[in-house]
Structures are given as structure tokens and as C-alpha cells.
Amino acid sequence: MGDLKQASLLQQIKIVLCQTSHPGNIGAAARAMKTMGLQQLVLVQPKEFPSQEALARSSGALDILDNAQVVSSLQEAVEDCRLVIGTSSRSRTLPWPMVEPREIKNIIEKEPSALPMAIVFGRESSGLLNEELQLCHYHVNIPANPDYMSLNLAAAVQVICYECRLLALQQESSLHSGAEVDSEADDSERKATIQQTEGLYQHLENVMIETGFFDPQEPKLLPARLHRLLAKAQLTEAEVNILRGFLASMNKHIKYHTVNKESGEL
Ligand code: SAH
């Protein structure tokens, strides 16, 4: 145990719990994480934390609870992440790239430049909100009994963390057998972080408002569809920079035309 590669992969996976109502579930999730070697717990507006019940249910995973980060929004929890996977026990109105827990392994393996990453879990009562799911590149569903799909929150955390551990173990054994694990990507080819992609989204939306293409009073499904497009594209930092450069040139163009129109020169 303690192999560096395994540690670094599992250390770069954040488990994010959104507005958990029962502190016992936070403790049980911390225990589930620790048994699988994950360490980073982030809590978005937990109803009660710190809490004695969380401590009791963590059964000794105190370090995870002590180091848990508490934040006020999902955006804040994942802004430095290059890959975000949301968990959901049911399908939503707008279909999204959907995977089974086992495929998480393949996704991380295919995209070593997508770390750090986050796996996001919803409220016990109502799961994740649509706008939270729209921040995610993939949605993962644990294929449970169709008549009884909803696992306890900490049980869902356990299943997902187990899959992450399998990948870490597999990487460790390929390292020992001398196989190459490509984890260093050329900087500009790194996947963009959520903060960079959201910056691009905001810029795109502003230009669309300026040109009259998008009416924020009547958004319909446009913001959700654009978020899905960006999530599917999984842009690199270089691609985000190109698109933002183009949008900045559009801003200049619009300003030039507006000023000249106002002064009657056009
Ligand atoms: N009643 C809620 C279920 C919440 S269960 C709903 O209808 O959405 C609490 C959380 O556990 C979920 O938000 C999800 O993060 C996770 N979870 C529970 N069952 C799951 C499943 N079958 N697949 C993936 N995640 C699941």
C-alpha cells in the first residue's frame, strides 16, 4: 500500500455532497471514502456540520471530517476541477451523457489530463438540481432495482469510491509491471477547469444577449443546451482561449458598430 501513483490518483478525486440533511450520512460517506483510500470531502451547505452524529457514523474516519471543506455552492466546490461527474438515481428532462459506475474508470484512464476531478452527490430528498447537473460532464447512474432505484446517500458514495479504487489498483499493478501510465499532458492540451468553461459560457451568453440572439427574460432550454454542448465538448484550455479570443473580437466589433451608428457615421 501507499504507492505514490495510487495515492495521487485517489487524492485528486473530490467527493462533493450537496445540502446533505442528515449529518449521519456525512459521517457514513467519510467512512466509505476512507475505506477506499479517498480523502477529499467537500460539503455544499450541509444542514448540520460539524456534528456529533457525523462523528459517530464516521467510525474513525475523523481525518476526512476534520479536513472536509464547507462551501456555499457547487460551482465553488468544483471550480478547479477538469472533470465533474454527477450522480443521479433517475433520468432528467434533458438527456445527458450517461454512464455506469464501471465506466468512470475508462473515462479517467482515457483522460489523465482531466484531474483534479469531482464526483457530486445530491440531497437525500430530491437529488441534484438541474442547474447542478448541468455543471457535470457526465451523469452516472448505479443500475439499481428499477422498482427501487434510490440508494442511501452513503451507500451510493461507497459504490462509486469502490470503482475509483479499482482503477487506482489497476494503475498500481501496471506500474509494477513496467507499463507506461501517461499522466503528464502538454499544458495547453489540459482539459479546461469548470471555472474556465463557465467563464466561456458567460462570455458566450453575453455576446448572444448583445446581438439579440438570446433573451434572458425567456431563456427556455438554451442555457441548459449550451451547458450540455460545452460538457460534451470537454474543451482544452487552448480551445477555451481561442473561443474567448473570438468572442472578445465580436465584442469589439459590436462596440465599433454601436458607436458609429450612434454618431451617424454608418
Ligand atoms: N429522492 C432522490 C434520491 C436521492 S438519494 C431523487 O429522486 O433524486 C441521494 C443521492 O444518492 C442522489 O442524489 C445520488 O447522488 C445518490 N444516489 C442514490 N441512488 C443512486 C443511483 N441509483 N445511482 C446514482 N446515484 C444514486
mmCIF file of C-alpha atoms and ligand atoms in Angstrom:
data_model
loop_
_atom_site.group_PDB
_atom_site.id
_atom_site.type_symbol
_atom_site.label_atom_id
_atom_site.label_comp_id
_atom_site.label_asym_id
_atom_site.label_seq_id
_atom_site.Cartn_x
_atom_site.Cartn_y
_atom_site.Cartn_z
ATOM 1 C CA MET A 1 0.000 0.000 0.000
ATOM 2 C CA GLY A 2 0.977 3.636 -0.106
ATOM 3 C CA ASP A 3 2.127 3.554 -3.711
ATOM 4 C CA LEU A 4 2.612 7.117 -4.929
ATOM 5 C CA LYS A 5 0.656 6.764 -8.158
ATOM 6 C CA GLN A 6 -2.333 5.221 -6.411
ATOM 7 C CA ALA A 7 -2.232 7.904 -3.735
ATOM 8 C CA SER A 8 -2.030 10.713 -6.255
ATOM 9 C CA LEU A 9 -4.977 9.468 -8.333
ATOM 10 C CA LEU A 10 -7.272 8.958 -5.335
ATOM 11 C CA GLN A 11 -6.126 12.237 -3.794
ATOM 12 C CA GLN A 12 -7.210 14.094 -6.887
ATOM 13 C CA ILE A 13 -10.809 12.915 -6.694
ATOM 14 C CA LYS A 14 -13.136 15.110 -4.627
ATOM 15 C CA ILE A 15 -16.364 13.727 -3.257
ATOM 16 C CA VAL A 16 -18.908 16.556 -3.133
ATOM 17 C CA LEU A 17 -22.139 16.257 -1.127
ATOM 18 C CA CYS A 18 -24.819 18.869 -1.825
ATOM 19 C CA GLN A 19 -27.049 20.144 1.001
ATOM 20 C CA THR A 20 -26.994 16.924 2.974
ATOM 21 C CA SER A 21 -29.836 16.942 5.538
ATOM 22 C CA HIS A 22 -28.718 14.074 7.775
ATOM 23 C CA PRO A 23 -25.287 14.560 9.354
ATOM 24 C CA GLY A 24 -25.117 10.785 9.892
ATOM 25 C CA ASN A 25 -24.880 10.394 6.120
ATOM 26 C CA ILE A 26 -21.870 12.735 6.044
ATOM 27 C CA GLY A 27 -20.102 10.541 8.618
ATOM 28 C CA ALA A 28 -21.006 7.336 6.783
ATOM 29 C CA ALA A 29 -19.801 8.861 3.488
ATOM 30 C CA ALA A 30 -16.474 9.789 5.132
ATOM 31 C CA ARG A 31 -16.106 6.180 6.284
ATOM 32 C CA ALA A 32 -16.951 4.882 2.792
ATOM 33 C CA MET A 33 -14.309 7.198 1.309
ATOM 34 C CA LYS A 34 -11.607 6.258 3.774
ATOM 35 C CA THR A 35 -12.087 2.512 3.258
ATOM 36 C CA MET A 36 -11.431 3.084 -0.448
ATOM 37 C CA GLY A 37 -8.488 5.461 0.062
ATOM 38 C CA LEU A 38 -10.184 8.736 -0.965
ATOM 39 C CA GLN A 39 -9.557 11.801 1.169
ATOM 40 C CA GLN A 40 -11.107 14.973 -0.170
ATOM 41 C CA LEU A 41 -14.636 15.606 1.080
ATOM 42 C CA VAL A 42 -16.413 18.835 0.129
ATOM 43 C CA LEU A 43 -19.768 19.786 1.645
ATOM 44 C CA VAL A 44 -22.017 22.283 -0.103
ATOM 45 C CA GLN A 45 -24.255 23.979 2.505
ATOM 46 C CA PRO A 46 -24.708 20.966 4.790
ATOM 47 C CA LYS A 47 -27.760 21.329 7.061
ATOM 48 C CA GLU A 48 -25.731 20.420 10.163
ATOM 49 C CA PHE A 49 -21.925 20.199 10.267
ATOM 50 C CA PRO A 50 -19.785 19.668 12.316
ATOM 51 C CA SER A 51 -21.998 17.247 14.186
ATOM 52 C CA GLN A 52 -21.729 14.519 16.824
ATOM 53 C CA GLU A 53 -23.800 12.205 14.669
ATOM 54 C CA ALA A 54 -21.419 12.605 11.755
ATOM 55 C CA LEU A 55 -18.501 11.821 14.069
ATOM 56 C CA ALA A 56 -20.244 8.722 15.411
ATOM 57 C CA ARG A 57 -21.147 7.372 11.960
ATOM 58 C CA SER A 58 -17.677 8.043 10.547
ATOM 59 C CA SER A 59 -16.365 5.276 12.751
ATOM 60 C CA GLY A 60 -12.867 6.660 12.995
ATOM 61 C CA ALA A 61 -12.603 8.429 9.627
ATOM 62 C CA LEU A 62 -12.082 11.616 11.642
ATOM 63 C CA ASP A 63 -9.303 12.956 9.421
ATOM 64 C CA ILE A 64 -11.718 13.068 6.470
ATOM 65 C CA LEU A 65 -14.283 15.014 8.528
ATOM 66 C CA ASP A 66 -11.644 17.316 10.027
ATOM 67 C CA ASN A 67 -10.305 18.187 6.592
ATOM 68 C CA ALA A 68 -13.728 18.471 4.917
ATOM 69 C CA GLN A 69 -14.182 21.751 3.119
ATOM 70 C CA VAL A 70 -17.537 23.544 3.538
ATOM 71 C CA VAL A 71 -18.584 25.807 0.642
ATOM 72 C CA SER A 72 -21.657 27.751 -0.356
ATOM 73 C CA SER A 73 -22.258 26.489 -3.897
ATOM 74 C CA LEU A 74 -21.487 23.552 -6.163
ATOM 75 C CA GLN A 75 -19.758 25.954 -8.564
ATOM 76 C CA GLU A 76 -17.351 26.899 -5.769
ATOM 77 C CA ALA A 77 -16.766 23.228 -4.869
ATOM 78 C CA VAL A 78 -15.735 22.217 -8.375
ATOM 79 C CA GLU A 79 -14.241 25.376 -9.936
ATOM 80 C CA ASP A 80 -10.696 23.943 -10.057
ATOM 81 C CA CYS A 81 -11.853 20.566 -11.451
ATOM 82 C CA ARG A 82 -11.350 19.496 -15.069
ATOM 83 C CA LEU A 83 -13.852 16.653 -14.937
ATOM 84 C CA VAL A 84 -17.110 16.599 -12.981
ATOM 85 C CA ILE A 85 -19.389 13.599 -12.722
ATOM 86 C CA GLY A 86 -22.859 13.964 -11.207
ATOM 87 C CA THR A 87 -24.740 11.025 -9.713
ATOM 88 C CA SER A 88 -28.429 10.575 -10.219
ATOM 89 C CA SER A 89 -30.930 7.846 -9.458
ATOM 90 C CA ARG A 90 -33.251 8.882 -12.269
ATOM 91 C CA SER A 91 -33.116 10.387 -15.736
ATOM 92 C CA ARG A 92 -33.975 14.064 -16.247
ATOM 93 C CA THR A 93 -35.808 16.093 -18.887
ATOM 94 C CA LEU A 94 -32.723 16.940 -20.923
ATOM 95 C CA PRO A 95 -30.791 13.741 -21.742
ATOM 96 C CA TRP A 96 -27.100 13.975 -20.770
ATOM 97 C CA PRO A 97 -24.093 11.703 -21.408
ATOM 98 C CA MET A 98 -24.978 8.863 -19.032
ATOM 99 C CA VAL A 99 -22.561 6.222 -17.741
ATOM 100 C CA GLU A 100 -22.495 3.287 -15.338
ATOM 101 C CA PRO A 101 -20.125 3.398 -12.341
ATOM 102 C CA ARG A 102 -17.769 0.936 -14.053
ATOM 103 C CA GLU A 103 -17.198 3.384 -16.914
ATOM 104 C CA ILE A 104 -15.782 6.045 -14.589
ATOM 105 C CA LYS A 105 -12.570 4.020 -14.722
ATOM 106 C CA ASN A 106 -12.415 4.238 -18.511
ATOM 107 C CA ILE A 107 -13.155 7.955 -18.516
ATOM 108 C CA ILE A 108 -10.331 8.767 -16.100
ATOM 109 C CA GLU A 109 -7.977 6.392 -17.884
ATOM 110 C CA LYS A 110 -8.701 7.944 -21.276
ATOM 111 C CA GLU A 111 -8.273 11.471 -19.970
ATOM 112 C CA PRO A 112 -5.432 11.640 -17.474
ATOM 113 C CA SER A 113 -5.305 15.397 -18.098
ATOM 114 C CA ALA A 114 -8.796 15.720 -16.597
ATOM 115 C CA LEU A 115 -7.612 15.679 -12.991
ATOM 116 C CA PRO A 116 -8.441 17.030 -10.461
ATOM 117 C CA MET A 117 -11.975 15.742 -10.757
ATOM 118 C CA ALA A 118 -15.127 15.708 -8.651
ATOM 119 C CA ILE A 119 -17.962 13.275 -8.163
ATOM 120 C CA VAL A 120 -21.105 15.002 -6.963
ATOM 121 C CA PHE A 121 -23.945 13.589 -4.847
ATOM 122 C CA GLY A 122 -27.383 15.085 -4.281
ATOM 123 C CA ARG A 123 -29.813 15.725 -1.449
ATOM 124 C CA GLU A 124 -31.437 12.765 0.310
ATOM 125 C CA SER A 125 -34.893 14.151 -0.504
ATOM 126 C CA SER A 126 -34.547 15.462 -4.022
ATOM 127 C CA GLY A 127 -31.147 14.601 -5.513
ATOM 128 C CA LEU A 128 -29.274 17.203 -7.584
ATOM 129 C CA LEU A 129 -30.914 20.316 -9.061
ATOM 130 C CA ASN A 130 -30.971 20.666 -12.840
ATOM 131 C CA GLU A 131 -28.513 23.572 -12.764
ATOM 132 C CA GLU A 132 -26.129 21.442 -10.670
ATOM 133 C CA LEU A 133 -26.403 18.533 -13.094
ATOM 134 C CA GLN A 134 -25.647 20.970 -15.923
ATOM 135 C CA LEU A 135 -22.204 21.669 -14.449
ATOM 136 C CA CYS A 136 -21.330 17.980 -14.912
ATOM 137 C CA HIS A 137 -19.635 16.375 -17.920
ATOM 138 C CA TYR A 138 -21.297 13.023 -17.285
ATOM 139 C CA HIS A 139 -24.135 11.680 -15.198
ATOM 140 C CA VAL A 140 -23.629 8.342 -13.537
ATOM 141 C CA ASN A 141 -26.433 6.039 -12.531
ATOM 142 C CA ILE A 142 -25.991 2.949 -10.378
ATOM 143 C CA PRO A 143 -28.185 0.430 -12.188
ATOM 144 C CA ALA A 144 -30.302 -0.493 -9.174
ATOM 145 C CA ASN A 145 -33.650 -2.287 -8.948
ATOM 146 C CA PRO A 146 -35.901 -0.328 -11.356
ATOM 147 C CA ASP A 147 -38.711 -0.522 -8.789
ATOM 148 C CA TYR A 148 -36.451 0.827 -6.017
ATOM 149 C CA MET A 149 -33.671 2.870 -7.617
ATOM 150 C CA SER A 150 -32.631 5.183 -4.825
ATOM 151 C CA LEU A 151 -29.696 4.085 -2.657
ATOM 152 C CA ASN A 152 -28.885 5.659 0.679
ATOM 153 C CA LEU A 153 -26.503 8.565 0.023
ATOM 154 C CA ALA A 154 -23.505 6.980 1.783
ATOM 155 C CA ALA A 155 -24.167 3.621 0.091
ATOM 156 C CA ALA A 156 -24.016 5.396 -3.297
ATOM 157 C CA VAL A 157 -20.731 7.061 -2.240
ATOM 158 C CA GLN A 158 -19.373 3.602 -1.338
ATOM 159 C CA VAL A 159 -20.211 2.081 -4.739
ATOM 160 C CA ILE A 160 -18.610 4.957 -6.648
ATOM 161 C CA CYS A 161 -15.489 5.131 -4.453
ATOM 162 C CA TYR A 162 -15.008 1.384 -4.921
ATOM 163 C CA GLU A 163 -14.853 1.879 -8.694
ATOM 164 C CA CYS A 164 -12.251 4.624 -8.257
ATOM 165 C CA ARG A 165 -10.213 2.324 -6.052
ATOM 166 C CA LEU A 166 -10.285 -0.438 -8.684
ATOM 167 C CA LEU A 167 -8.747 1.972 -11.179
ATOM 168 C CA ALA A 168 -6.067 3.044 -8.690
ATOM 169 C CA LEU A 169 -5.205 -0.604 -8.008
ATOM 170 C CA GLN A 170 -5.093 -1.377 -11.715
ATOM 171 C CA GLN A 171 -2.760 1.569 -12.321
ATOM 172 C CA GLU A 172 -0.561 0.444 -9.469
ATOM 173 C CA SER A 173 -0.204 -3.046 -10.874
ATOM 174 C CA SER A 174 0.535 -1.780 -14.403
ATOM 175 C CA LEU A 175 3.173 0.484 -12.884
ATOM 176 C CA HIS A 176 4.775 -2.500 -11.199
ATOM 177 C CA SER A 177 4.700 -4.447 -14.451
ATOM 178 C CA GLY A 178 6.532 -1.566 -16.109
ATOM 179 C CA ALA A 179 3.632 -0.436 -18.333
ATOM 180 C CA GLU A 180 3.536 3.272 -19.167
ATOM 181 C CA VAL A 181 0.888 5.390 -17.489
ATOM 182 C CA ASP A 182 0.618 8.674 -19.342
ATOM 183 C CA SER A 183 -0.415 11.243 -16.773
ATOM 184 C CA GLU A 184 1.574 14.243 -17.978
ATOM 185 C CA ALA A 185 -0.235 16.200 -20.647
ATOM 186 C CA ASP A 186 1.065 19.165 -22.594
ATOM 187 C CA ASP A 187 -0.241 22.197 -20.646
ATOM 188 C CA SER A 188 -2.335 23.708 -23.426
ATOM 189 C CA GLU A 189 -3.868 20.275 -24.041
ATOM 190 C CA ARG A 190 -5.074 20.059 -20.475
ATOM 191 C CA LYS A 191 -8.831 19.991 -20.082
ATOM 192 C CA ALA A 192 -10.259 23.348 -19.052
ATOM 193 C CA THR A 193 -11.397 23.727 -15.451
ATOM 194 C CA ILE A 194 -15.054 24.348 -14.582
ATOM 195 C CA GLN A 195 -14.128 27.962 -13.806
ATOM 196 C CA GLN A 196 -12.625 28.427 -17.294
ATOM 197 C CA THR A 197 -15.561 26.700 -19.023
ATOM 198 C CA GLU A 198 -18.115 28.721 -17.041
ATOM 199 C CA GLY A 199 -16.189 31.891 -17.960
ATOM 200 C CA LEU A 200 -16.555 30.917 -21.619
ATOM 201 C CA TYR A 201 -20.265 30.178 -21.115
ATOM 202 C CA GLN A 202 -20.877 33.593 -19.517
ATOM 203 C CA HIS A 203 -18.964 35.345 -22.319
ATOM 204 C CA LEU A 204 -20.958 33.444 -24.966
ATOM 205 C CA GLU A 205 -24.232 34.286 -23.261
ATOM 206 C CA ASN A 206 -23.320 37.999 -23.028
ATOM 207 C CA VAL A 207 -22.488 38.190 -26.735
ATOM 208 C CA MET A 208 -25.719 36.357 -27.561
ATOM 209 C CA ILE A 209 -27.646 38.897 -25.480
ATOM 210 C CA GLU A 210 -25.854 41.821 -27.189
ATOM 211 C CA THR A 211 -26.639 40.526 -30.658
ATOM 212 C CA GLY A 212 -30.266 39.869 -29.673
ATOM 213 C CA PHE A 213 -29.951 36.113 -30.265
ATOM 214 C CA PHE A 214 -30.747 35.289 -26.640
ATOM 215 C CA ASP A 215 -33.446 36.869 -24.491
ATOM 216 C CA PRO A 216 -32.622 36.269 -20.792
ATOM 217 C CA GLN A 217 -36.267 37.045 -19.919
ATOM 218 C CA GLU A 218 -37.258 33.984 -21.905
ATOM 219 C CA PRO A 219 -34.336 31.582 -21.611
ATOM 220 C CA LYS A 220 -36.261 28.381 -22.444
ATOM 221 C CA LEU A 221 -33.822 25.474 -22.763
ATOM 222 C CA LEU A 222 -30.970 27.462 -24.371
ATOM 223 C CA PRO A 223 -28.714 27.764 -21.262
ATOM 224 C CA ALA A 224 -29.158 24.056 -20.491
ATOM 225 C CA ARG A 225 -28.459 23.035 -24.091
ATOM 226 C CA LEU A 226 -25.361 25.229 -24.274
ATOM 227 C CA HIS A 227 -24.082 23.803 -20.999
ATOM 228 C CA ARG A 228 -24.618 20.314 -22.383
ATOM 229 C CA LEU A 229 -22.766 21.232 -25.566
ATOM 230 C CA LEU A 230 -19.784 22.517 -23.554
ATOM 231 C CA ALA A 231 -19.876 19.475 -21.258
ATOM 232 C CA LYS A 232 -19.844 17.120 -24.251
ATOM 233 C CA ALA A 233 -17.046 19.036 -25.963
ATOM 234 C CA GLN A 234 -14.771 18.894 -22.882
ATOM 235 C CA LEU A 235 -12.675 21.716 -24.265
ATOM 236 C CA THR A 236 -8.972 22.079 -23.574
ATOM 237 C CA GLU A 237 -7.553 25.296 -22.117
ATOM 238 C CA ALA A 238 -6.222 26.238 -25.574
ATOM 239 C CA GLU A 239 -9.672 25.786 -27.161
ATOM 240 C CA VAL A 240 -11.341 27.905 -24.469
ATOM 241 C CA ASN A 241 -8.759 30.635 -25.160
ATOM 242 C CA ILE A 242 -9.449 30.573 -28.922
ATOM 243 C CA LEU A 243 -13.206 30.858 -28.412
ATOM 244 C CA ARG A 244 -12.837 33.638 -25.842
ATOM 245 C CA GLY A 245 -10.484 35.489 -28.184
ATOM 246 C CA PHE A 246 -13.081 35.235 -30.933
ATOM 247 C CA LEU A 247 -15.853 36.439 -28.586
ATOM 248 C CA ALA A 248 -13.658 39.383 -27.500
ATOM 249 C CA SER A 249 -13.274 40.339 -31.185
ATOM 250 C CA MET A 250 -17.074 40.138 -31.530
ATOM 251 C CA ASN A 251 -17.420 42.479 -28.502
ATOM 252 C CA LYS A 252 -15.089 44.995 -30.199
ATOM 253 C CA HIS A 253 -16.932 44.688 -33.487
ATOM 254 C CA ILE A 254 -20.322 45.236 -31.819
ATOM 255 C CA LYS A 255 -18.989 48.235 -29.868
ATOM 256 C CA TYR A 256 -17.474 49.780 -33.016
ATOM 257 C CA HIS A 257 -20.749 49.458 -34.902
ATOM 258 C CA THR A 258 -22.817 50.752 -31.988
ATOM 259 C CA VAL A 259 -20.598 53.843 -31.521
ATOM 260 C CA ASN A 260 -20.510 54.642 -35.256
ATOM 261 C CA LYS A 261 -24.240 54.132 -35.581
ATOM 262 C CA GLU A 262 -24.876 56.491 -32.675
ATOM 263 C CA SER A 263 -22.619 59.157 -34.160
ATOM 264 C CA GLY A 264 -24.304 58.710 -37.538
ATOM 265 C CA GLU A 265 -21.188 57.519 -39.326
ATOM 266 C CA LEU A 266 -22.696 54.255 -40.510
HETATM 267 N N1 SAH B 1 -35.061 11.013 -3.997
HETATM 268 C C1 SAH B 1 -33.873 11.409 -4.642
HETATM 269 C C2 SAH B 1 -32.782 10.380 -4.407
HETATM 270 C C3 SAH B 1 -31.777 10.932 -3.555
HETATM 271 S S1 SAH B 1 -30.693 9.706 -2.966
HETATM 272 C C4 SAH B 1 -34.082 11.574 -6.129
HETATM 273 O O1 SAH B 1 -35.148 11.260 -6.573
HETATM 274 O O2 SAH B 1 -33.192 12.017 -6.838
HETATM 275 C C5 SAH B 1 -29.331 10.756 -2.578
HETATM 276 C C6 SAH B 1 -28.221 10.751 -3.575
HETATM 277 O O3 SAH B 1 -27.601 9.443 -3.611
HETATM 278 C C7 SAH B 1 -28.599 11.038 -5.002
HETATM 279 O O4 SAH B 1 -28.738 12.413 -5.265
HETATM 280 C C8 SAH B 1 -27.379 10.458 -5.728
HETATM 281 O O5 SAH B 1 -26.296 11.347 -5.571
HETATM 282 C C9 SAH B 1 -27.107 9.196 -4.918
HETATM 283 N N2 SAH B 1 -27.820 8.013 -5.458
HETATM 284 C C10 SAH B 1 -28.803 7.303 -4.881
HETATM 285 N N3 SAH B 1 -29.199 6.290 -5.688
HETATM 286 C C11 SAH B 1 -28.455 6.360 -6.798
HETATM 287 C C12 SAH B 1 -28.365 5.598 -8.009
HETATM 288 N N4 SAH B 1 -29.145 4.548 -8.245
HETATM 289 N N5 SAH B 1 -27.456 5.967 -8.935
HETATM 290 C C13 SAH B 1 -26.642 7.039 -8.727
HETATM 291 N N6 SAH B 1 -26.682 7.793 -7.622
HETATM 292 C C14 SAH B 1 -27.550 7.461 -6.657
#
